[in-house]
JSON list of C-alpha atoms in Angstrom, two decimals:
[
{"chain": "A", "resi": 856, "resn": "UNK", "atom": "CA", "xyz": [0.00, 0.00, 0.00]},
{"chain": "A", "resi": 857, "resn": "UNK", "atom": "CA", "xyz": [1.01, 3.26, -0.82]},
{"chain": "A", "resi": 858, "resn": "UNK", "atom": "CA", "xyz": [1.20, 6.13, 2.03]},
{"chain": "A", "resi": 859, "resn": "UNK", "atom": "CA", "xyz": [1.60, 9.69, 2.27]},
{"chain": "A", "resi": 860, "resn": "UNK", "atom": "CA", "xyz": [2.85, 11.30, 5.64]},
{"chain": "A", "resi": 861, "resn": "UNK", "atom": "CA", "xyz": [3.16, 15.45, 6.60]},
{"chain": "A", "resi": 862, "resn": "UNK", "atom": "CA", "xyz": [4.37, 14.93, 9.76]},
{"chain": "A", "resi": 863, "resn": "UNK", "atom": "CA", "xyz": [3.75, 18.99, 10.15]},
{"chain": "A", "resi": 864, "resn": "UNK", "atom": "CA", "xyz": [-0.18, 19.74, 11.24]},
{"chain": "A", "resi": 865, "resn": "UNK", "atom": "CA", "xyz": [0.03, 23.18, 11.70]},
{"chain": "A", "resi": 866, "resn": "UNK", "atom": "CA", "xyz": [3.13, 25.92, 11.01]},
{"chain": "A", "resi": 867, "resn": "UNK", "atom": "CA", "xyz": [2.97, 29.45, 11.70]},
{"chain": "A", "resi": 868, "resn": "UNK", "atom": "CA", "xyz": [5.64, 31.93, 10.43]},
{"chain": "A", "resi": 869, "resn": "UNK", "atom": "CA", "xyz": [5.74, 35.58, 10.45]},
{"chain": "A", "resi": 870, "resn": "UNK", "atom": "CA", "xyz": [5.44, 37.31, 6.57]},
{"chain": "A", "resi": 871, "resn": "UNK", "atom": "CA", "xyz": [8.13, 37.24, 4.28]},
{"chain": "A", "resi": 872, "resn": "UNK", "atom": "CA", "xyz": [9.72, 34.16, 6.28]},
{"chain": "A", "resi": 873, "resn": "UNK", "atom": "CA", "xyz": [10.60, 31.29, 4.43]},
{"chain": "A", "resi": 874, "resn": "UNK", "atom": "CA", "xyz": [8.88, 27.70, 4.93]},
{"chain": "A", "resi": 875, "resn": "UNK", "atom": "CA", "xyz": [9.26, 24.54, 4.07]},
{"chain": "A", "resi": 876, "resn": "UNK", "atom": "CA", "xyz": [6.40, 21.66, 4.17]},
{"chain": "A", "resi": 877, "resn": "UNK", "atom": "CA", "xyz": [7.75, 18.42, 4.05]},
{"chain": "A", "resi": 878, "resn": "UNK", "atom": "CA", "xyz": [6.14, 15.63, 2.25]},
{"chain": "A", "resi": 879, "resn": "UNK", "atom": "CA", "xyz": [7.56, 12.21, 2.91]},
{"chain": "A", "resi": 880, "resn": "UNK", "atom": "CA", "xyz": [6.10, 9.24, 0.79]},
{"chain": "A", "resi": 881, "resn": "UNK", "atom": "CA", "xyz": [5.72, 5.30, 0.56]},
{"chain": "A", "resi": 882, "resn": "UNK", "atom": "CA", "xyz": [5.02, 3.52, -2.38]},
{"chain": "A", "resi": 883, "resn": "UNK", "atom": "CA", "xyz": [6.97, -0.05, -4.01]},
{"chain": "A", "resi": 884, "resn": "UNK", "atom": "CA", "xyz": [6.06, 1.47, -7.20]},
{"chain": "A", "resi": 885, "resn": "UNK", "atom": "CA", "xyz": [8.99, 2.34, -9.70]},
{"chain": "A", "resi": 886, "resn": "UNK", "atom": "CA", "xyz": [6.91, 4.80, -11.63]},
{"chain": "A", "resi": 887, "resn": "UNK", "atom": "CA", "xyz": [4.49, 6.89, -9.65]},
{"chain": "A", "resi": 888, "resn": "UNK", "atom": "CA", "xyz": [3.58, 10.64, -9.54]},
{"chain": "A", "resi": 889, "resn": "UNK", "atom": "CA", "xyz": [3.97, 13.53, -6.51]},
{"chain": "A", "resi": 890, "resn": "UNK", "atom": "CA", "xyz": [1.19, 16.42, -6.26]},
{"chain": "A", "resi": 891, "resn": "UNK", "atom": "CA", "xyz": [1.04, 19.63, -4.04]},
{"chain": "A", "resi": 892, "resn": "UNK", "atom": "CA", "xyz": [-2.69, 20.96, -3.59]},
{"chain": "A", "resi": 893, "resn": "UNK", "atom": "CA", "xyz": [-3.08, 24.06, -1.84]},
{"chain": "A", "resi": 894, "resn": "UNK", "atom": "CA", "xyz": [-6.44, 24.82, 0.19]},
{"chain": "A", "resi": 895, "resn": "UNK", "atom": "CA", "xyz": [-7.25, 28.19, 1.01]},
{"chain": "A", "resi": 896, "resn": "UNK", "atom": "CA", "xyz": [-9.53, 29.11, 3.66]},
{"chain": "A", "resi": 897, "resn": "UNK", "atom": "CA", "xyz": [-12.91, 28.94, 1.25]},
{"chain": "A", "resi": 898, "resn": "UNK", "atom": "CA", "xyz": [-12.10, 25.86, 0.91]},
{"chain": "A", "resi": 899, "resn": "UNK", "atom": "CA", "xyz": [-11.48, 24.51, -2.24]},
{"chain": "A", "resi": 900, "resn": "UNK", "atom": "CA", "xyz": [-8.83, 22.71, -3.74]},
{"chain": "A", "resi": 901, "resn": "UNK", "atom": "CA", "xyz": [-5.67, 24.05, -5.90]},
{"chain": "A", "resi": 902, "resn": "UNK", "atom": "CA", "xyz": [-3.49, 22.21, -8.01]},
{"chain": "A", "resi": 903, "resn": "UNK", "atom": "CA", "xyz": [-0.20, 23.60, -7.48]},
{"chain": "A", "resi": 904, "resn": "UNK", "atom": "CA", "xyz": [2.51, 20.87, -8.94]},
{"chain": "A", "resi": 905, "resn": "UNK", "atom": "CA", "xyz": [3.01, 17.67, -10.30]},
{"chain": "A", "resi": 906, "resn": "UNK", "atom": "CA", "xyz": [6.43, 15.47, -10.64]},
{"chain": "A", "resi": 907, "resn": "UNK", "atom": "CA", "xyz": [7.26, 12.10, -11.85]},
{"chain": "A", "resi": 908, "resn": "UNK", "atom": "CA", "xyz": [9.13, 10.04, -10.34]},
{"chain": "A", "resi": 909, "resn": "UNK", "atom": "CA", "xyz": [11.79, 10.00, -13.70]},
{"chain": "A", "resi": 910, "resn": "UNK", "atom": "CA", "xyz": [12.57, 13.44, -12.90]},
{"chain": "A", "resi": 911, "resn": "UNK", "atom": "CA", "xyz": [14.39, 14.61, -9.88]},
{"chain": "A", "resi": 912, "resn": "UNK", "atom": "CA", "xyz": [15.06, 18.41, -11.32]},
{"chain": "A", "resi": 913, "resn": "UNK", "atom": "CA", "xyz": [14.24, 20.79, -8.68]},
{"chain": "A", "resi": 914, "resn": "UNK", "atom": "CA", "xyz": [11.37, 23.12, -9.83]},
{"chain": "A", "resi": 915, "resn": "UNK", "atom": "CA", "xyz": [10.73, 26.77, -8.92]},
{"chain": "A", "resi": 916, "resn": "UNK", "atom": "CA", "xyz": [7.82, 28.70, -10.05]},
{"chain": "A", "resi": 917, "resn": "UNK", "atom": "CA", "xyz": [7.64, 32.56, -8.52]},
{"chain": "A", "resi": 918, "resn": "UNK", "atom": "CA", "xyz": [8.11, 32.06, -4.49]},
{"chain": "A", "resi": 919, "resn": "UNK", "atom": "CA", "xyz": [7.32, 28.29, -4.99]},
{"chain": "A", "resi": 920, "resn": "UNK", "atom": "CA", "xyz": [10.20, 25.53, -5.19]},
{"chain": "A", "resi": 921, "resn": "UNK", "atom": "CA", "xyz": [10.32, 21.77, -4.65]},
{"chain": "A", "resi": 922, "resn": "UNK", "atom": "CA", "xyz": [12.47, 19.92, -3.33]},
{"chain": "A", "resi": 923, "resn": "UNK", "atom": "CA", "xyz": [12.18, 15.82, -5.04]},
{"chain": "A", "resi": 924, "resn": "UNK", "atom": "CA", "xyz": [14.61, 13.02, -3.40]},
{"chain": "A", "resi": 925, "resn": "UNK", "atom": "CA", "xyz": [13.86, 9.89, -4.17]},
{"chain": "A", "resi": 926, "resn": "UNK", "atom": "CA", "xyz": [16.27, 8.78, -1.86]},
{"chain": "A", "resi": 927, "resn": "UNK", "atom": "CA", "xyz": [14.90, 9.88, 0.75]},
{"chain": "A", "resi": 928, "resn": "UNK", "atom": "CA", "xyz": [11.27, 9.35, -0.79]},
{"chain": "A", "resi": 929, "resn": "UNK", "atom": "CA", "xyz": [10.62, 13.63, -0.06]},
{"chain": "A", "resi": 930, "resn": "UNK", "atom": "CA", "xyz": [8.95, 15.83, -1.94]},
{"chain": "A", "resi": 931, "resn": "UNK", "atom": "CA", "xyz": [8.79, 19.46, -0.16]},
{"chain": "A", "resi": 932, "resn": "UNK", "atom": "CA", "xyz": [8.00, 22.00, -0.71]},
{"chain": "A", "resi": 933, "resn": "UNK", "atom": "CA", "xyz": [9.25, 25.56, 0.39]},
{"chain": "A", "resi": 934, "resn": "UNK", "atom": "CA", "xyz": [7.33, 29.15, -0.26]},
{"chain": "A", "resi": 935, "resn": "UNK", "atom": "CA", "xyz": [10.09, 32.22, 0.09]},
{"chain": "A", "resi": 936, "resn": "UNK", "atom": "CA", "xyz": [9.12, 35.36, 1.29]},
{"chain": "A", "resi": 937, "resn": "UNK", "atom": "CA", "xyz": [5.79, 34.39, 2.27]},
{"chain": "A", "resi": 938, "resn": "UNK", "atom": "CA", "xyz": [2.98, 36.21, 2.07]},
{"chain": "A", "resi": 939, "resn": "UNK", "atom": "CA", "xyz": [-0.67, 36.14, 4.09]},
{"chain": "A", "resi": 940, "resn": "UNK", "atom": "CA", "xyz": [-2.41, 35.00, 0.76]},
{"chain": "A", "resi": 941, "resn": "UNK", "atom": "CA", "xyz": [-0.40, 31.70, 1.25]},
{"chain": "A", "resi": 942, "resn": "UNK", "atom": "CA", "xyz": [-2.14, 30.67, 4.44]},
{"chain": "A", "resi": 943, "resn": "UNK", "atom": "CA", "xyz": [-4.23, 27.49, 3.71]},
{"chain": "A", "resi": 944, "resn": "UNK", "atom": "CA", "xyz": [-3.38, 23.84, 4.37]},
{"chain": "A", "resi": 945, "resn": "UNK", "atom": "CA", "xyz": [-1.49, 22.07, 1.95]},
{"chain": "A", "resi": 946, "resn": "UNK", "atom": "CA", "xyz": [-1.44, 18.37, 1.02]},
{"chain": "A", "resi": 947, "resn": "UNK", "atom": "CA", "xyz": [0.66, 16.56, -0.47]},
{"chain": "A", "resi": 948, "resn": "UNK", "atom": "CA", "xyz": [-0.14, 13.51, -2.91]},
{"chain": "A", "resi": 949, "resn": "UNK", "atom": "CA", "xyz": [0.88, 10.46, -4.22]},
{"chain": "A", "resi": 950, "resn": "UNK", "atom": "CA", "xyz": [-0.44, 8.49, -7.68]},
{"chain": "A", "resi": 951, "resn": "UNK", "atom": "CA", "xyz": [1.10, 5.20, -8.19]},
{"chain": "A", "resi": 952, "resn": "UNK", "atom": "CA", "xyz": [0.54, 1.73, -9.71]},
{"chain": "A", "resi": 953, "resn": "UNK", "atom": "CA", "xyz": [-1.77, 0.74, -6.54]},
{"chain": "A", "resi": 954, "resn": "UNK", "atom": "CA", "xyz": [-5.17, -0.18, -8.01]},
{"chain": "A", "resi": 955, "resn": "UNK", "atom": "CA", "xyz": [-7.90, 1.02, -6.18]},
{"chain": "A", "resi": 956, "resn": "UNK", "atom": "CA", "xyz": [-9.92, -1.59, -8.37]},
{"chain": "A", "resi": 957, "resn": "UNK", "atom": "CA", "xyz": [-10.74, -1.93, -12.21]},
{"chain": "A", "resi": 958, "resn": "UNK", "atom": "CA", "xyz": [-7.29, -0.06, -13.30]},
{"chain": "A", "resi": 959, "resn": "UNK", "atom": "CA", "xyz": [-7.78, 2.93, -11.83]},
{"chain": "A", "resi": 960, "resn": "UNK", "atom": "CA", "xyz": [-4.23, 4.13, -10.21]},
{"chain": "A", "resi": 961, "resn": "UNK", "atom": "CA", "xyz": [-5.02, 5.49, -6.40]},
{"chain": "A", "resi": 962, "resn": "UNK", "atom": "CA", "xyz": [-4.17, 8.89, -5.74]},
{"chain": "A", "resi": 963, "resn": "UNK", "atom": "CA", "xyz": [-3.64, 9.21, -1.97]},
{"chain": "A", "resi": 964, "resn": "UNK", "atom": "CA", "xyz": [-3.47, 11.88, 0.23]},
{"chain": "A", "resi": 965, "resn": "UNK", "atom": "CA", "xyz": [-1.11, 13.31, 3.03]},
{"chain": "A", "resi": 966, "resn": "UNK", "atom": "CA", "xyz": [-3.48, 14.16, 6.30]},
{"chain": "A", "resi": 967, "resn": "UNK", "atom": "CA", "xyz": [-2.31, 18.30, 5.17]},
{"chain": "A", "resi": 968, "resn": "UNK", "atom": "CA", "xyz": [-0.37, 21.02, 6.67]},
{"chain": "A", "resi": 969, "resn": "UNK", "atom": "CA", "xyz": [-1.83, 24.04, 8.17]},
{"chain": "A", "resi": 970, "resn": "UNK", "atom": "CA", "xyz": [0.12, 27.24, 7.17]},
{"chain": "A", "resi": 971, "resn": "UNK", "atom": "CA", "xyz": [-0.53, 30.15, 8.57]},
{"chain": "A", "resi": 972, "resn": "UNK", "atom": "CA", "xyz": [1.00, 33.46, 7.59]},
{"chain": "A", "resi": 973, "resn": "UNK", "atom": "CA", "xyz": [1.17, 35.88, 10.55]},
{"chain": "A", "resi": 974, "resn": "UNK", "atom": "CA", "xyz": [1.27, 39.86, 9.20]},
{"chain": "B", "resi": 562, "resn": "UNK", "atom": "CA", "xyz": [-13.80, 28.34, -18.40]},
{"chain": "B", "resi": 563, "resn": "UNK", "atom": "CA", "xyz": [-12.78, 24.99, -17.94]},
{"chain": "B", "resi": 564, "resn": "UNK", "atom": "CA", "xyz": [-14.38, 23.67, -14.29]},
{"chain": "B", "resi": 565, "resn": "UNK", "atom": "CA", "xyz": [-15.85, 21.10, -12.15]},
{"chain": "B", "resi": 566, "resn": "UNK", "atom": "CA", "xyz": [-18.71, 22.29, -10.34]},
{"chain": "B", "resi": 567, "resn": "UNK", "atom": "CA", "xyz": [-21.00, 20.87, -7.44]},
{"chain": "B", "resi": 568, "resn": "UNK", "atom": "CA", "xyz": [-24.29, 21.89, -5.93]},
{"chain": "B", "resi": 569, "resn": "UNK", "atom": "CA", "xyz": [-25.18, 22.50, -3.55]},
{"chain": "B", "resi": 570, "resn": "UNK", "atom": "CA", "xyz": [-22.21, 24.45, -1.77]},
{"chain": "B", "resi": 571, "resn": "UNK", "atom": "CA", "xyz": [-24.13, 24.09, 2.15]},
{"chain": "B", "resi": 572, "resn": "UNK", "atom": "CA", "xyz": [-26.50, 21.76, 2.72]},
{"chain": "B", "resi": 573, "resn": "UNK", "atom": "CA", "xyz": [-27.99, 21.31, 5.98]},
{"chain": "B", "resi": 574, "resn": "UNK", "atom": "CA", "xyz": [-30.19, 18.26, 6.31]},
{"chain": "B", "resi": 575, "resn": "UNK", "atom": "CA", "xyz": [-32.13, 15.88, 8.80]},
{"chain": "B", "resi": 576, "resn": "UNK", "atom": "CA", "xyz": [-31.18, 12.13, 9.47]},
{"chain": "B", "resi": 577, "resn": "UNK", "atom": "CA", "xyz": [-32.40, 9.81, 7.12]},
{"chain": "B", "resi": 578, "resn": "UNK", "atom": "CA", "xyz": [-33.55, 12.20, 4.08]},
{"chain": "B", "resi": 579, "resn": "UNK", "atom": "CA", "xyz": [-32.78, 11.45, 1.18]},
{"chain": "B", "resi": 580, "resn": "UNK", "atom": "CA", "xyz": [-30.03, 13.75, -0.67]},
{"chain": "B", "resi": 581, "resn": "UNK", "atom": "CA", "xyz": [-28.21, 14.31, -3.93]},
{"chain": "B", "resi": 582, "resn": "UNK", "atom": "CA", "xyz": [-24.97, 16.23, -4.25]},
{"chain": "B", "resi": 583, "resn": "UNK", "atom": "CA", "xyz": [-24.13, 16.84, -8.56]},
{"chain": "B", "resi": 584, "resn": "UNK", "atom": "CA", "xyz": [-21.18, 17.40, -9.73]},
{"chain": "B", "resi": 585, "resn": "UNK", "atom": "CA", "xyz": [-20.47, 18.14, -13.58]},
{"chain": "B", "resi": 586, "resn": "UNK", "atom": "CA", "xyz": [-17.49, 18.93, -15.50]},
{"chain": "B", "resi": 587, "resn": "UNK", "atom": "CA", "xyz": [-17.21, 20.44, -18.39]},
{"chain": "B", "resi": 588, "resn": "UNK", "atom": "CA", "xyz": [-13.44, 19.07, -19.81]},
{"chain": "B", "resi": 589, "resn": "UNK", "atom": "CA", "xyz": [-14.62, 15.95, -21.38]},
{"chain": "B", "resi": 590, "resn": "UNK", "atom": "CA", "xyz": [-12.60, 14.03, -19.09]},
{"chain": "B", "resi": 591, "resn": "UNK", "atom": "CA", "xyz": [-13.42, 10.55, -18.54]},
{"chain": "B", "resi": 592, "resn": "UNK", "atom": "CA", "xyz": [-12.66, 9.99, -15.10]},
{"chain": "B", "resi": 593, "resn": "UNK", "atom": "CA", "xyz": [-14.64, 11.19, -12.09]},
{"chain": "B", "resi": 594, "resn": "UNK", "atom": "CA", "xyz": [-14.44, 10.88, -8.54]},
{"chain": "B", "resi": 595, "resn": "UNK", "atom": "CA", "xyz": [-15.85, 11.94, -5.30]},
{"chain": "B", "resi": 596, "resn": "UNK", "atom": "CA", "xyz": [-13.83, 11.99, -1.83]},
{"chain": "B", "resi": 597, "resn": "UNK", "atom": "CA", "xyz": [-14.46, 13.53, 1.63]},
{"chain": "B", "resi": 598, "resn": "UNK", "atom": "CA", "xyz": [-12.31, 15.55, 4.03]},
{"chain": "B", "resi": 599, "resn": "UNK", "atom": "CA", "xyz": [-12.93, 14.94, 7.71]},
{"chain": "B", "resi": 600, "resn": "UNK", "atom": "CA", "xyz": [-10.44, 17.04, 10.43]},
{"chain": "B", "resi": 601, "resn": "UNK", "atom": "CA", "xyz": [-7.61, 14.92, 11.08]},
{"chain": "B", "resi": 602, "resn": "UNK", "atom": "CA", "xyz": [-8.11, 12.19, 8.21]},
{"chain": "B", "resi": 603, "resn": "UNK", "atom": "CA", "xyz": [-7.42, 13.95, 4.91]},
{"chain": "B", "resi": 604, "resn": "UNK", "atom": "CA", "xyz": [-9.57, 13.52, 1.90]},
{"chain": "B", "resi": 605, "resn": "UNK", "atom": "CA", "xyz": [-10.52, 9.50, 1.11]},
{"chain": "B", "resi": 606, "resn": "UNK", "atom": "CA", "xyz": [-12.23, 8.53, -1.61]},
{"chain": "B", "resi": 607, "resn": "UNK", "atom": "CA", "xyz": [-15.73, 7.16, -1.92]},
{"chain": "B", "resi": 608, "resn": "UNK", "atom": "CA", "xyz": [-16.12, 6.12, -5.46]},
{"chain": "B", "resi": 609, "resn": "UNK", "atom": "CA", "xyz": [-14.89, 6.69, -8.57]},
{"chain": "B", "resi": 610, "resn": "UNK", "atom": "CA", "xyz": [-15.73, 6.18, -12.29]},
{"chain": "B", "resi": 611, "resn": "UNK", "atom": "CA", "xyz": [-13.71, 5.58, -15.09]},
{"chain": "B", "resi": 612, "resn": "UNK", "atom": "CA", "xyz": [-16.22, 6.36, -17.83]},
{"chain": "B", "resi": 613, "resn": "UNK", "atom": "CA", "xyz": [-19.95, 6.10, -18.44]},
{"chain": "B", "resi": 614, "resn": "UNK", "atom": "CA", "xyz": [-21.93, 2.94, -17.05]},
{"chain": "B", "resi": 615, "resn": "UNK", "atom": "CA", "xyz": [-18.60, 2.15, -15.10]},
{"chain": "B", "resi": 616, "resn": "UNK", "atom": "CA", "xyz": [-17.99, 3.22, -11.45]},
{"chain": "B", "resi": 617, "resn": "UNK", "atom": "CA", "xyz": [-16.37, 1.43, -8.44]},
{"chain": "B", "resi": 618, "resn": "UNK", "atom": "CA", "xyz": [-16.07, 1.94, -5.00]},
{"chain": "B", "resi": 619, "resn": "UNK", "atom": "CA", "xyz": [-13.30, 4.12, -3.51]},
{"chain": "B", "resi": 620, "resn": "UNK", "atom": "CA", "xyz": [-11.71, 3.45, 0.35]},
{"chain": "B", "resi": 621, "resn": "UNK", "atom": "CA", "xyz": [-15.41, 4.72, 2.32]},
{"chain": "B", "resi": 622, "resn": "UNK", "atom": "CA", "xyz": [-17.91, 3.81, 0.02]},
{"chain": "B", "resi": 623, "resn": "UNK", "atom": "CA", "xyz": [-20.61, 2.90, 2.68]},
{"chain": "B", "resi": 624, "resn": "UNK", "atom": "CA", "xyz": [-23.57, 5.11, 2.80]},
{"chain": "B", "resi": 625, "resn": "UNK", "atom": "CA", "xyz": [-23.37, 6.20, -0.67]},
{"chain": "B", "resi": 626, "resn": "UNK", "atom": "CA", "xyz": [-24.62, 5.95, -4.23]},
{"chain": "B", "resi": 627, "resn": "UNK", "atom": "CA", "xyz": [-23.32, 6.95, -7.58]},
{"chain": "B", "resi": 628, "resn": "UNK", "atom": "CA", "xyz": [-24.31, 7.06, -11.16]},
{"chain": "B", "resi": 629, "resn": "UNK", "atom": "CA", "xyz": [-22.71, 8.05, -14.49]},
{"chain": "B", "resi": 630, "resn": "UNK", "atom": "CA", "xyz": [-25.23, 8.11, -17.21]},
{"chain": "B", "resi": 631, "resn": "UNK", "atom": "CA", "xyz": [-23.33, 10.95, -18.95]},
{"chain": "B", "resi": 632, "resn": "UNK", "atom": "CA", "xyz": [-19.96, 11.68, -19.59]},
{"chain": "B", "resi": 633, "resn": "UNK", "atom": "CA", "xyz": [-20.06, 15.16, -17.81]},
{"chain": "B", "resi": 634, "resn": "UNK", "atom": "CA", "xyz": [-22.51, 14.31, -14.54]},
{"chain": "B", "resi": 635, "resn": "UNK", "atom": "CA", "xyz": [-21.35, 12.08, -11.58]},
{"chain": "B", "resi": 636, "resn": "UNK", "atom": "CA", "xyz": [-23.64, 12.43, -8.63]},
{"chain": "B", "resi": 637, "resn": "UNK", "atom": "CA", "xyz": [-23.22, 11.89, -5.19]},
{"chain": "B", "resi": 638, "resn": "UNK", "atom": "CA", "xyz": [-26.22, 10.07, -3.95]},
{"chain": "B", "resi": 639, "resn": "UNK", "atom": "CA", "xyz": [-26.97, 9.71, 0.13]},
{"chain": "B", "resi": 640, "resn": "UNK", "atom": "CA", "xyz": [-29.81, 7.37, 0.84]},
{"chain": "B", "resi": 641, "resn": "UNK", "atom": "CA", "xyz": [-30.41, 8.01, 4.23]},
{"chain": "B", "resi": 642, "resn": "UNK", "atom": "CA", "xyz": [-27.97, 9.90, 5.39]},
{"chain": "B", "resi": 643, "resn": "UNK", "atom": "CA", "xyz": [-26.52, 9.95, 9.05]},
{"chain": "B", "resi": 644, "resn": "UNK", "atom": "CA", "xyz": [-24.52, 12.32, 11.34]},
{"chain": "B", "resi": 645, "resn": "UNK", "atom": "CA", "xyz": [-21.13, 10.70, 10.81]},
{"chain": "B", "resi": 646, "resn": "UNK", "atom": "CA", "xyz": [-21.64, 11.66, 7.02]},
{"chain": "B", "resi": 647, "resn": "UNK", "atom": "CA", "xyz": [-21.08, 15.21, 7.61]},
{"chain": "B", "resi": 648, "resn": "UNK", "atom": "CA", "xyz": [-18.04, 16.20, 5.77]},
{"chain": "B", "resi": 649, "resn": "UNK", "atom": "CA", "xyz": [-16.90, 18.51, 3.17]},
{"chain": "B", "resi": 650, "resn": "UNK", "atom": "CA", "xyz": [-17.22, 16.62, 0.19]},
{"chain": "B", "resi": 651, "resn": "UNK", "atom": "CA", "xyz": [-14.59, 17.31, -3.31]},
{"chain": "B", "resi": 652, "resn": "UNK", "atom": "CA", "xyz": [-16.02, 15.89, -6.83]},
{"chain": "B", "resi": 653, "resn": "UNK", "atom": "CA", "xyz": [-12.93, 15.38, -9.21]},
{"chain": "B", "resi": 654, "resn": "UNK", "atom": "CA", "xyz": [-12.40, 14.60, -12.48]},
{"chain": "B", "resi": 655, "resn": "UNK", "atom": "CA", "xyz": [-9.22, 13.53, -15.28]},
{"chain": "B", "resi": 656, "resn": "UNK", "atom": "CA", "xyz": [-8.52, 13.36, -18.40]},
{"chain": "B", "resi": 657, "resn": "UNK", "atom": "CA", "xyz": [-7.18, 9.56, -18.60]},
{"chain": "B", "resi": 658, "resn": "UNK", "atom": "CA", "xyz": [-8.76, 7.38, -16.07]},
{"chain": "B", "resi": 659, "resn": "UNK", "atom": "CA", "xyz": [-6.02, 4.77, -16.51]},
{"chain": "B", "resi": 660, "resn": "UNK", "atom": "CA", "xyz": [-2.60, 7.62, -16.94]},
{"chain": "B", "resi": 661, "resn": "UNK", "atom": "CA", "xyz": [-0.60, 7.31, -13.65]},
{"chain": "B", "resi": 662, "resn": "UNK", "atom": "CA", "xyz": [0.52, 10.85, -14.57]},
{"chain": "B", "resi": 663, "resn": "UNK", "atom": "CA", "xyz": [-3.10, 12.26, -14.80]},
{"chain": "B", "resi": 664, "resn": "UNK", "atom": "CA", "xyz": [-3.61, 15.05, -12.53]},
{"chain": "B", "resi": 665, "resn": "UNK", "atom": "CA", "xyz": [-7.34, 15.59, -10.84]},
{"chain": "B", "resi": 666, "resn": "UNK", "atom": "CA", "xyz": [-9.07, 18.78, -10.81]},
{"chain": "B", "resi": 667, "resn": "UNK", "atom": "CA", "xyz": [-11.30, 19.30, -8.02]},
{"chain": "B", "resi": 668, "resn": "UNK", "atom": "CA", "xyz": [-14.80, 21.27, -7.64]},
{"chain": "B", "resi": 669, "resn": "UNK", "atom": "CA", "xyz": [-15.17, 24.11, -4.88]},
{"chain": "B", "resi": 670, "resn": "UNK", "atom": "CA", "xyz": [-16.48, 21.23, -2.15]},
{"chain": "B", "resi": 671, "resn": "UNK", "atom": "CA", "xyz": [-20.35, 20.58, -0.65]},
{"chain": "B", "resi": 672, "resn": "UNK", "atom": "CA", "xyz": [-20.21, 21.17, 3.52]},
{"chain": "B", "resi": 673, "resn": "UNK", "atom": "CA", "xyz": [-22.83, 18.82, 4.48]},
{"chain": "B", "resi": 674, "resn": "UNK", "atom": "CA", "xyz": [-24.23, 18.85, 7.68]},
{"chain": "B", "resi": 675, "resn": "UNK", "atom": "CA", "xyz": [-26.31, 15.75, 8.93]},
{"chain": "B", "resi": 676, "resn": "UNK", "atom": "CA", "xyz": [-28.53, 16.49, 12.23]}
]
């Protein structure tokens, strides 16, 4: 079975600190794919990133980075110079080979970090 | 604009009344699914389909009913609902239902509240 862990519930930081949320993963799957969803207080959900696990390339996009190592099965993810818009919980997911039944590939969740942004 | 959408947004209802949550996309994607998010647990899925006529249960599929009689529509059906099925529910849908790589796009959530 696969497994998704964010051992962080809740982070607070003041603005224009950097964070990082860590995403740690479990899966015996060779080829499988790593999200990031982002969800703001109203409550629904944003796609933010996905990787495969082919490409370990570190990706930025604006204030956003990630951080893959398969070696140490992480995916983080780090927001510099945060800002009180980025407050929201963010989860982190896994898609592998693990049929859920019928051929559909499971897409599991992490339980979510909190992030609050603190003017 | 390309979306998933679900109504209602709030629903407040009594034990044991019947209830329908849609959801409809309008991407022409072939896979839909519908999980819940409960404090502490993360979202889990309920049931998913990978096309029309052809739907399967998820991790939590007790209590619920779906249908897919049209590409776009997947609804969420609650027989006779009970407290423990409040939640804030997410319908999703892809593109490929069998691509590992697919990536789901999620409506704006139903809060359900069951007294």
């Amino acid at each position: 079975a696969q497994k998704v862990t964010q051992a962080q519930t809740e982070i607070s930081v003041v603005e224009k600190e950097d964070v990082t949320l860590d995403c740690v993963y479990e899966t015996r799957d060779t080829t499988y794919y790593l999200f990031w969803y982002k969800q703001p207080p109203s409550g629904e959900l944003v796609f933010l990133i996905r990787r495969n696990s082919f490409d370990e390339q570190n990706e930025i996009s604006g204030r956003y980075s990630w951080n893959f190592q398969k070696s140490t099965s992480s995916f983080n993810f780090t927001i510099t110079a945060s800002q009180v818009v980025d407050s929201a919980v963010y989860f982190c997911a896994l898609r592998g080979l693990a049929y859920s039944g019928a051929g559909s590939y499971q897409l599991t969740f992490g339980k979510g970090t909190k992030l609050s942004v603190i003017p | 604009e390309a979306q998933v959408t679900q109504n209602p947004r709030y629903l407040i209802t009594v034990t044991g009344k019947k209830l329908t949550v849609t959801c409809s996309q309008n991407m022409n994607h072939e896979y839909m699914s519908w999980y819940r998010q409960d404090p502490g647990l993360g979202l889990r899925q309920i049931y998913y389909s990978m096309n029309v006529e052809v739907t399967d249960k998820g991790d939590v599929p007790e209590g619920y009913k779906v249908s897919r009689k049209e590409k776009r529509n997947f609804p969420l059906i609650l027989e006779s609902p009970s407290p423990n099925q409040t939640s804030l529910y997410f319908c999703a849908s892809s593109l490929i239902p069998s691509g590992v790589q697919d990536t789901q796009y999620f409506g704006p959530g139903t809060r359900l509240t069951v007294l």
